[in-house]
Coordinates of C-alpha atoms (C1' of nucleotides) in Angstrom, one line a residue:
Chain R
X1 CA 74.2 139.0 162.5
X2 CA 71.6 136.7 160.9
X3 CA 72.5 134.6 157.9
X4 CA 70.8 135.4 154.6
X5 CA 70.8 131.8 153.7
X6 CA 69.0 131.1 156.9
X7 CA 66.4 133.8 156.4
X8 CA 65.8 132.4 152.9
X9 CA 65.3 128.9 154.0
X10 CA 63.3 129.4 157.3
X11 CA 61.5 132.6 156.4
X12 CA 58.4 132.0 158.5
X13 CA 60.4 130.9 161.5
X14 CA 62.6 133.9 161.4
X15 CA 59.6 136.2 161.0
X16 CA 57.8 134.7 163.8
X17 CA 60.9 135.0 166.0
X18 CA 61.4 138.6 165.2
X19 CA 57.7 139.2 166.1
X20 CA 58.4 137.7 169.4
X21 CA 60.8 140.5 170.0
X22 CA 58.0 142.9 169.0
X23 CA 60.0 144.2 166.0
X24 CA 57.4 146.2 164.2
X25 CA 58.6 146.1 160.6
X26 CA 60.0 142.6 160.6
X27 CA 58.2 141.5 157.5
X28 CA 59.2 144.5 155.4
X29 CA 62.8 144.2 156.6
X30 CA 63.1 140.5 155.8
X31 CA 61.5 141.0 152.3
X32 CA 64.1 143.8 151.7
X33 CA 66.9 141.5 152.8
X34 CA 65.9 138.9 150.2
X35 CA 65.5 141.5 147.5
X36 CA 68.9 143.0 148.1
X37 CA 70.4 139.6 148.1
X38 CA 68.8 138.8 144.8
X39 CA 70.2 142.0 143.4
X40 CA 73.6 141.2 144.8
X41 CA 73.6 137.8 143.1
X42 CA 72.3 138.8 139.8
X43 CA 74.7 141.7 139.5
X44 CA 77.6 139.4 140.5
X45 CA 76.7 136.8 137.9
X46 CA 76.6 139.4 135.1
X47 CA 79.8 141.0 136.3
X48 CA 81.7 137.7 136.6
X49 CA 80.7 136.8 133.0
X50 CA 82.1 140.0 131.6
X51 CA 85.1 139.8 133.8
X52 CA 85.8 136.3 132.4
X53 CA 85.7 137.7 128.9
X54 CA 88.0 140.6 129.8
X55 CA 90.4 138.2 131.4
X56 CA 90.5 136.2 128.2
X57 CA 91.2 139.2 126.1
X58 CA 94.0 140.3 128.3
X59 CA 95.8 136.9 127.8
X60 CA 95.2 137.2 124.1
X61 CA 96.8 140.6 124.0
X62 CA 99.7 139.3 125.8
X63 CA 100.3 136.7 123.3
X64 CA 99.8 139.0 120.3
X65 CA 102.3 141.5 121.7
X66 CA 104.8 138.8 122.2
X67 CA 104.4 137.8 118.5
X68 CA 104.8 141.4 117.5
X69 CA 101.3 141.7 116.1
X70 CA 100.7 145.2 117.3
X71 CA 97.8 146.1 115.0
X72 CA 95.7 143.1 116.1
X73 CA 96.5 143.7 119.7
X74 CA 95.2 147.2 119.4
X75 CA 91.9 146.1 117.9
X76 CA 91.3 143.6 120.8
X77 CA 92.3 146.4 123.2
X78 CA 89.3 148.5 122.1
X79 CA 86.8 145.7 123.1
X80 CA 88.5 145.5 126.4
X81 CA 87.8 149.2 127.1
X82 CA 84.1 148.6 126.4
X83 CA 84.0 145.7 128.8
X84 CA 85.8 147.7 131.5
X85 CA 83.0 150.4 131.5
X86 CA 80.2 147.8 131.8
X87 CA 82.1 145.9 134.5
X88 CA 82.6 149.1 136.5
X89 CA 78.8 149.8 136.4
X90 CA 77.9 146.3 137.5
X91 CA 80.5 146.3 140.1
X92 CA 79.1 149.5 141.7
X93 CA 75.6 148.0 141.7
X94 CA 77.0 144.9 143.3
X95 CA 78.8 146.8 145.9
X96 CA 75.9 148.9 146.8
X97 CA 73.7 146.0 147.2
X98 CA 76.2 144.3 149.5
X99 CA 76.6 147.4 151.7
X100 CA 72.9 148.0 152.0
X101 CA 72.3 144.4 152.8
X102 CA 74.9 144.5 155.5
X103 CA 73.6 147.7 157.0
X104 CA 70.1 146.1 157.1
X105 CA 71.3 143.0 158.7
X106 CA 73.0 144.9 161.4
X107 CA 69.6 146.3 162.4
X108 CA 68.1 142.8 162.9
X109 CA 68.3 141.3 166.3
X110 CA 69.0 137.5 166.8
X111 CA 66.0 135.2 166.5
X112 CA 64.8 134.0 169.9
X113 CA 65.0 130.3 170.7
X114 CA 61.7 128.5 170.7
X115 CA 61.6 128.2 174.5
X116 CA 61.8 132.0 174.9
X117 CA 58.5 133.3 176.1
X118 CA 56.6 136.1 174.3
X119 CA 56.4 139.4 176.1
X120 CA 57.1 143.1 176.0
X121 CA 59.2 144.0 179.1
X122 CA 60.7 142.8 182.3
X123 CA 57.2 142.1 183.6
X124 CA 56.8 139.3 181.2
X125 CA 59.9 137.4 182.2
X126 CA 59.4 133.9 183.3
X127 CA 60.5 133.0 186.8
X128 CA 62.1 129.6 186.4
X129 CA 62.9 129.0 190.0
X130 CA 63.5 130.6 193.4
X131 CA 66.0 129.3 195.8
X132 CA 66.9 130.0 199.4
X133 CA 65.3 131.7 202.4
X134 CA 64.8 135.4 202.5
X135 CA 66.4 136.6 205.7
X136 CA 64.3 138.4 208.3
X137 CA 66.4 141.3 209.4
X138 CA 66.3 142.9 212.8
X139 CA 64.7 146.4 213.5
X140 CA 67.1 149.2 212.3
X141 CA 68.3 147.3 209.3
X142 CA 70.3 149.5 206.9
X143 CA 70.6 149.6 203.1
X144 CA 74.1 148.9 201.9
X145 CA 74.8 152.5 201.2
X146 CA 74.4 153.2 204.8
X147 CA 76.3 150.2 205.9
X148 CA 79.4 151.0 203.8
X149 CA 79.5 154.4 205.5
X150 CA 79.0 152.9 209.0
X151 CA 81.8 150.5 208.5
X152 CA 83.9 152.8 206.2
X153 CA 84.5 150.2 203.5
X154 CA 83.4 151.9 200.3
X155 CA 83.7 155.6 199.7
X156 CA 81.7 157.3 196.9
X157 CA 82.7 160.8 197.7
X158 CA 86.3 160.0 197.3
X159 CA 85.5 158.4 194.0
X160 CA 83.8 161.6 193.0
X161 CA 87.0 163.5 193.7
X162 CA 89.1 161.1 191.7
X163 CA 86.8 160.4 188.8
X164 CA 83.1 161.1 189.2
X165 CA 79.8 159.6 190.4
X166 CA 79.7 155.9 189.9
X167 CA 83.3 155.3 190.5
X168 CA 83.6 154.0 194.1
X169 CA 86.8 153.7 196.2
X170 CA 87.0 150.4 198.1
X171 CA 88.8 150.7 201.4
X172 CA 90.2 148.3 204.0
X173 CA 87.9 145.3 204.4
X174 CA 85.8 146.6 201.4
X175 CA 88.9 146.2 199.2
X176 CA 89.7 142.8 200.5
X177 CA 86.1 141.7 200.0
X178 CA 86.5 142.6 196.3
X179 CA 89.7 140.8 195.9
X180 CA 88.3 137.8 197.8
X181 CA 85.3 137.6 195.6
X182 CA 87.4 137.8 192.5
X183 CA 89.7 135.0 193.5
X184 CA 86.9 132.9 194.7
X185 CA 85.1 133.2 191.4
X186 CA 88.2 132.6 189.4
X187 CA 89.1 129.5 191.4
X188 CA 85.6 128.1 191.1
X189 CA 85.7 128.6 187.3
X190 CA 89.0 126.8 187.1
X191 CA 87.7 123.9 189.0
X192 CA 84.8 123.8 186.6
X193 CA 87.2 123.4 183.7
X194 CA 87.5 127.0 182.4
X195 CA 90.8 128.4 181.3
X196 CA 91.8 131.7 182.8
X197 CA 92.6 134.6 180.5
X198 CA 93.6 138.2 181.1
X199 CA 92.5 140.2 178.1
X200 CA 93.0 143.8 177.3
X201 CA 90.3 146.1 178.8
X202 CA 90.5 148.5 175.8
X203 CA 89.4 147.1 172.5
X204 CA 89.4 148.3 168.9
X205 CA 86.5 148.9 166.6
X206 CA 86.5 145.5 165.0
X207 CA 86.1 143.8 168.4
X208 CA 83.1 146.0 169.1
X209 CA 81.5 144.8 165.9
X210 CA 82.5 141.3 166.5
X211 CA 80.4 140.8 169.7
X212 CA 77.6 143.3 168.6
X213 CA 78.2 146.3 170.8
X214 CA 78.7 148.1 167.5
X215 CA 77.1 149.6 165.7
X216 CA 74.4 151.1 167.9
X217 CA 75.7 150.9 171.4
X218 CA 78.7 153.3 171.1
X219 CA 76.9 155.7 173.3
X220 CA 77.2 153.2 176.2
X221 CA 80.9 152.8 176.0
X222 CA 83.8 155.0 177.0
X223 CA 85.9 155.9 174.0
X224 CA 89.5 157.0 173.8
X225 CA 89.3 159.2 170.7
X226 CA 93.0 159.7 170.3
X227 CA 93.7 156.0 169.9
X228 CA 90.2 154.9 168.7
X229 CA 89.8 152.4 171.5
X230 CA 86.8 151.5 173.6
X231 CA 86.8 150.6 177.3
X232 CA 85.1 147.3 177.6
X233 CA 81.7 147.2 179.0
X234 CA 82.1 143.5 179.8
X235 CA 84.9 141.0 179.4
X236 CA 82.7 139.2 176.9
X237 CA 84.0 141.6 174.2
X238 CA 87.7 140.9 174.4
X239 CA 87.5 137.2 175.4
X240 CA 85.0 136.3 172.7
X241 CA 87.0 138.3 170.1
X242 CA 90.0 136.2 170.9
X243 CA 88.3 133.8 168.5
X244 CA 87.5 136.3 165.7
X245 CA 88.6 135.0 162.3
X246 CA 89.5 131.7 163.9
X247 CA 88.9 128.2 162.5
X248 CA 89.0 125.8 165.4
X249 CA 89.1 122.0 165.2
X250 CA 85.9 120.3 166.2
X251 CA 87.9 118.2 168.7
X252 CA 88.8 121.5 170.6
X253 CA 85.2 122.2 171.4
X254 CA 83.8 123.2 173.8
X255 CA 86.3 126.0 174.4
X256 CA 85.7 127.4 178.0
X257 CA 87.4 130.6 179.1
X258 CA 87.1 132.7 182.2
X259 CA 88.4 136.2 182.8
X260 CA 88.3 138.8 185.4
X261 CA 88.1 142.4 184.3
X262 CA 87.0 145.7 185.4
X263 CA 83.9 146.9 183.3
X264 CA 83.0 150.4 182.2
X265 CA 79.6 151.6 181.3
X266 CA 78.6 155.2 180.6
X267 CA 74.9 154.3 181.6
X268 CA 73.9 157.4 179.7
X269 CA 70.3 158.2 180.4
X270 CA 69.7 155.3 182.9
X271 CA 70.2 157.1 186.2
X272 CA 67.3 157.7 188.5
X273 CA 65.5 156.1 191.4
X274 CA 66.8 152.7 192.4
X275 CA 70.3 153.3 191.4
X276 CA 71.7 154.2 194.7
X277 CA 74.9 152.9 196.1
X278 CA 76.2 149.9 194.4
X279 CA 73.1 149.2 192.3
X280 CA 74.5 150.9 189.2
X281 CA 78.1 152.0 188.6
X282 CA 80.3 153.4 185.8
X283 CA 83.1 151.0 186.8
X284 CA 82.8 147.7 188.4
X285 CA 84.4 144.3 188.6
X286 CA 83.2 141.2 186.9
X287 CA 84.3 137.6 186.3
X288 CA 83.0 136.4 183.0
X289 CA 82.8 132.9 181.6
X290 CA 82.7 132.4 177.8
X291 CA 82.0 129.1 176.0
X292 CA 82.4 128.2 172.2
X293 CA 80.5 125.1 171.5
X294 CA 79.2 122.8 168.7
X295 CA 75.8 123.9 167.6
X296 CA 74.4 120.6 168.7
X297 CA 75.5 121.2 172.3
X298 CA 75.0 124.9 173.0
X299 CA 71.8 124.6 174.9
X300 CA 73.3 121.9 177.1
X301 CA 76.1 124.3 177.7
X302 CA 73.6 127.1 178.5
X303 CA 71.9 125.0 181.2
X304 CA 75.4 124.0 182.6
X305 CA 76.4 127.6 182.8
X306 CA 73.1 128.5 184.5
X307 CA 73.6 125.8 187.2
X308 CA 77.3 126.8 187.5
X309 CA 76.3 130.4 188.4
X310 CA 73.6 129.1 190.7
X311 CA 76.1 127.0 192.5
X312 CA 78.2 130.2 193.2
X313 CA 75.1 131.9 194.6
X314 CA 74.4 128.9 196.9
X315 CA 77.9 128.8 198.2
X316 CA 77.6 132.5 198.9
X317 CA 74.3 131.7 200.9
X318 CA 72.3 134.2 198.9
X319 CA 68.7 133.8 198.1
X320 CA 68.2 134.0 194.4
X321 CA 65.8 133.4 191.6
X322 CA 66.3 132.5 187.9
X323 CA 64.4 134.2 185.1
X324 CA 64.1 133.2 181.6
X325 CA 63.9 136.6 179.7
X326 CA 61.0 137.2 177.4
X327 CA 61.5 138.2 173.8
X328 CA 61.0 141.9 174.5
X329 CA 63.5 142.0 177.3
X330 CA 66.3 140.0 175.8
X331 CA 69.6 141.5 174.5
X332 CA 69.9 142.3 170.9
X333 CA 72.4 139.5 170.1
X334 CA 71.0 136.7 172.3
X335 CA 68.8 133.8 171.3
X336 CA 68.1 132.9 174.9
X337 CA 69.0 134.4 178.3
X338 CA 68.7 133.5 181.9
X339 CA 69.0 136.3 184.4
X340 CA 70.0 135.5 187.9
X341 CA 68.8 137.9 190.7
X342 CA 69.7 137.9 194.3
X343 CA 67.5 139.2 197.0
X344 CA 68.8 142.3 198.8
X345 CA 67.1 142.2 202.1
X346 CA 67.2 145.8 203.2
X347 CA 66.3 147.3 199.9
X348 CA 63.7 144.5 199.7
X349 CA 64.5 144.1 196.0
X350 CA 65.7 141.5 193.5
X351 CA 69.0 142.6 192.0
X352 CA 70.4 141.2 188.7
X353 CA 73.8 139.7 189.3
X354 CA 74.3 137.5 186.3
X355 CA 73.1 137.1 182.7
X356 CA 73.7 133.9 180.9
X357 CA 73.1 133.8 177.2
X358 CA 73.4 131.6 174.1
X359 CA 74.0 133.7 171.0
X360 CA 74.0 130.6 168.7
X361 CA 75.6 131.7 165.5
X362 CA 74.7 135.4 165.7
X363 CA 78.2 136.5 167.1
X364 CA 80.1 133.7 165.3
X365 CA 78.8 135.0 162.0
X366 CA 80.1 138.5 162.7
X367 CA 83.3 137.0 164.2
X368 CA 83.9 134.5 161.4
X369 CA 84.3 132.0 164.2
X370 CA 84.0 128.6 162.6
X371 CA 85.1 125.0 163.3
X372 CA 86.0 122.2 160.9
X373 CA 83.7 119.2 161.4
X374 CA 84.2 115.5 160.5
X375 CA 82.9 116.2 157.1
X376 CA 85.8 118.7 156.6
X377 CA 83.4 121.5 155.9
X378 CA 83.7 124.6 158.1
X379 CA 80.5 125.8 159.8
X380 CA 79.8 128.5 162.4
X381 CA 80.2 127.7 166.1
X382 CA 77.9 128.8 168.9
X383 CA 79.0 131.3 171.4
X384 CA 77.8 131.8 175.0
X385 CA 78.7 133.8 177.9
X386 CA 77.6 134.6 181.5
X387 CA 78.5 136.7 184.4
X388 CA 80.0 134.5 187.1
X389 CA 79.7 137.0 188.7
X390 CA 79.3 140.7 188.8
X391 CA 80.6 142.0 192.1
X392 CA 78.7 145.2 193.2
X393 CA 75.2 143.8 193.7
X394 CA 76.7 140.6 195.3
X395 CA 78.5 142.8 197.7
X396 CA 75.3 144.8 198.2
X397 CA 73.3 141.7 199.1
X398 CA 76.0 140.2 201.3
X399 CA 76.2 143.4 203.3
X400 CA 72.5 143.8 203.7
X401 CA 71.4 140.2 204.3
X402 CA 74.2 139.4 206.7
X403 CA 74.0 142.5 208.9
X404 CA 73.5 142.1 212.6
X405 CA 74.2 143.8 216.0
X406 CA 77.8 142.7 215.9
X407 CA 78.7 143.6 212.4
X408 CA 78.3 141.9 209.1
X409 CA 79.0 138.2 208.9
X410 CA 80.9 137.0 205.7
X411 CA 80.0 133.9 203.9
X412 CA 82.0 130.9 205.0
X413 CA 83.4 130.1 201.5
X414 CA 85.0 133.6 201.4
X415 CA 86.6 133.6 204.8
X416 CA 89.7 131.8 203.8
X417 CA 90.1 134.4 201.0
X418 CA 89.3 137.3 203.3
X419 CA 91.3 136.4 206.4
X420 CA 88.4 137.6 208.7
X421 CA 85.0 136.5 209.5
X422 CA 83.0 139.7 209.8
X423 CA 83.1 143.3 209.1
Chain X
rA1 C1' 107.9 160.0 169.6
rG2 C1' 112.2 159.8 165.4
rA3 C1' 114.6 156.5 161.6
rG4 C1' 114.7 152.1 159.0
rA5 C1' 112.8 147.2 157.6
rG6 C1' 108.7 144.3 156.7
rU7 C1' 103.3 142.1 156.2
rU8 C1' 102.3 136.0 150.8
rG9 C1' 98.1 129.8 151.9
rG10 C1' 97.5 126.1 158.8
rG11 C1' 103.2 127.1 159.6
rU12 C1' 108.3 128.3 157.4
rG13 C1' 109.1 130.7 153.0
rA14 C1' 110.1 131.7 147.2
rG15 C1' 108.3 134.9 143.8
rU16 C1' 109.6 142.5 140.7
rG17 C1' 104.2 143.2 135.2
rG18 C1' 101.2 138.1 131.4
rC19 C1' 103.3 130.9 131.5
rU20 C1' 101.5 132.4 139.6
rG21 C1' 95.9 130.8 143.1
rA22 C1' 100.8 131.2 143.8
rA23 C1' 107.4 127.1 144.0
rA24 C1' 109.7 124.3 147.9
rC25 C1' 109.6 122.4 152.7
rC26 C1' 106.7 121.3 157.2
rA27 C1' 102.0 120.2 159.2
rA28 C1' 97.2 117.7 158.1
rC29 C1' 94.2 114.0 155.6
rA30 C1' 93.7 109.5 152.4
rG31 C1' 96.0 105.3 150.4
rU32 C1' 100.2 101.6 149.6
rU33 C1' 103.7 98.9 152.3
rU34 C1' 104.2 96.9 157.5
rG35 C1' 103.3 91.7 163.1
rC36 C1' 102.5 96.7 165.9
rU37 C1' 104.7 101.5 166.2
rA38 C1' 107.9 104.3 163.1
rA39 C1' 109.8 105.2 158.4
rA40 C1' 109.3 105.3 153.2
rC41 C1' 106.3 106.0 148.8
rU42 C1' 101.8 107.9 146.2
rG43 C1' 97.9 111.2 146.2
rU44 C1' 94.8 115.1 148.3
rC45 C1' 95.2 119.5 150.6
rG46 C1' 93.2 127.8 151.0
rU47 C1' 88.9 131.0 151.5
rA48 C1' 84.5 133.8 150.0
rC49 C1' 80.7 134.7 146.7
rG50 C1' 78.2 133.2 142.1
rG51 C1' 76.4 129.6 138.0
rG52 C1' 75.3 124.4 137.8
rU53 C1' 73.5 119.7 140.2
rU54 C1' 68.5 115.9 144.1
rA55 C1' 73.5 115.9 145.9
rU56 C1' 78.3 115.3 143.6
rA57 C1' 81.0 116.5 139.3
rC58 C1' 81.9 120.6 136.6
rU59 C1' 82.4 125.9 136.2
rG60 C1' 83.1 131.6 136.8
rU61 C1' 84.9 135.7 139.7
rA62 C1' 87.5 137.7 143.7
rC63 C1' 91.3 137.4 147.4
rC64 C1' 99.2 137.5 148.4
rG65 C1' 97.8 143.2 155.6
rG66 C1' 93.3 147.0 154.2
rG67 C1' 91.7 150.8 150.7
rG68 C1' 92.6 153.6 146.2
rG69 C1' 95.4 154.3 141.5
rU70 C1' 98.5 153.2 136.8
rU71 C1' 98.0 149.2 132.9
rC72 C1' 94.8 145.5 127.8
rG73 C1' 96.9 142.7 132.1
rA74 C1' 99.3 143.8 139.2
rA75 C1' 101.4 139.5 144.8
rU76 C1' 104.9 142.4 141.6
rC77 C1' 104.7 149.6 140.0
rC78 C1' 102.5 154.3 142.6
rC79 C1' 99.6 156.7 146.7
rC80 C1' 97.0 156.5 151.6
rC81 C1' 96.0 153.7 156.0
rA82 C1' 96.7 149.7 159.7
rC83 C1' 99.8 146.4 162.0
rU84 C1' 104.7 144.0 163.1
rC85 C1' 109.9 144.0 163.9
rU86 C1' 114.8 146.6 164.7
rC87 C1' 117.6 150.8 166.4
rU88 C1' 117.3 155.6 169.1
rG89 C1' 114.5 158.2 172.9
rC90 C1' 111.1 157.8 177.0
rC91 C1' 109.2 154.6 180.7
rA92 C1' 105.9 150.7 184.5

RNA sequence: AGAGAGUUGGGUGAGUGGCUGAAACCAACAGUUUGCUAAACUGUCGUACGGGUUAUACUGUACCGGGGGUUCGAAUCCCCCACUCUCUGCCA
């Protein structure tokens, strides 16, 4: 959530930023934010003054009562009744301004960082770099959804029986590949200085608001109505919310956490072409890294996280490219996002396997995640996160890119985890 | 799931209608003392939103799990909700 103070002080910059996101009514919305804030402040000032008078009167009454001056006390009490009504009115005005202000702020996305390119859609994303050779596959190459059948390692039909479409069952070497990837990713993150956490995979409503899934994205999450809990769409939600309402010491920054969780997405309305096999699922596995940093260092951290993820892809011997998302394609809460895409050689497509973002103070403001600096004042921290990595599309590209007449070769780094060299 | 107890500042914990934004202790911070460390002593020490100021100072209001109510006045009384703990039941 944007800070009103920031909108007030950097109006033009915020406006320009929101326009980069192609937000049509940005100017109107920002003007309205300022107007509501003014109303909020003026009604508070008036209310506080009256309340101060009322408080004084109450004390006087107390003293009069003690002295047994009942008549005088009654007279003062009448004045108090008048004040009470006025206060109530101002209070309502104040509260309404606050509620409307908050509702409006919830509809405003984060302001993009200056380096974010303008643009409307994925077409306009900037390709930062491309790495690795695209393998030339022999005749008869198969897409991964054929390969998993041929080698009987992932079974979608069984998943349909148990849950439904988009809930695959991993079997034999397929299951072991999952486990190997998860362990490999976690071990790598540990080596890079992240602390491992195992968070709940169901979260309450407050957590959904904290990281920005709510309000608005509730349709994308599975919801357990009986207990009012959401299944997490990403470990970002529980891990970042560990720091909701937390005041950390500046010396503790940066905080670096990593966690493996399954992720659940309803993906309502997004099924169609290009979502075969592992390309899009309702349940998938992901290792997520989260950082909480000092505002001065968050973009360094973003670059760090980006190269960290690239390191993983290099070790897995997958050709990839890095995109800097344009204003129109970036997530609601992000100030800048890099997407990592691997090349899946049988589908002949780039597949997004990671998204690394800096949210600056946008989430921290909602979370009330602050740190106490050297000047003893508390200020909002910056939050970042990235997939490191999401499994299904990694599996898809490993299977496709490494297929050969004698089976599917496994990347060297995974072999110690797998206990076999090929499928 | 049933019964009971509880939720107070960074922590422990007092406080049952006005003198309590809140004792005391601990932690933290600053200073004094000290060859260093430690100890001792003194002081500071919640948050949010306003007013005010170049910025401080100063000042108002609110906040004792959340919401509502009673009252001139609520941490304190009443109602609803959430959460925690204990016992019983069930169970990986």
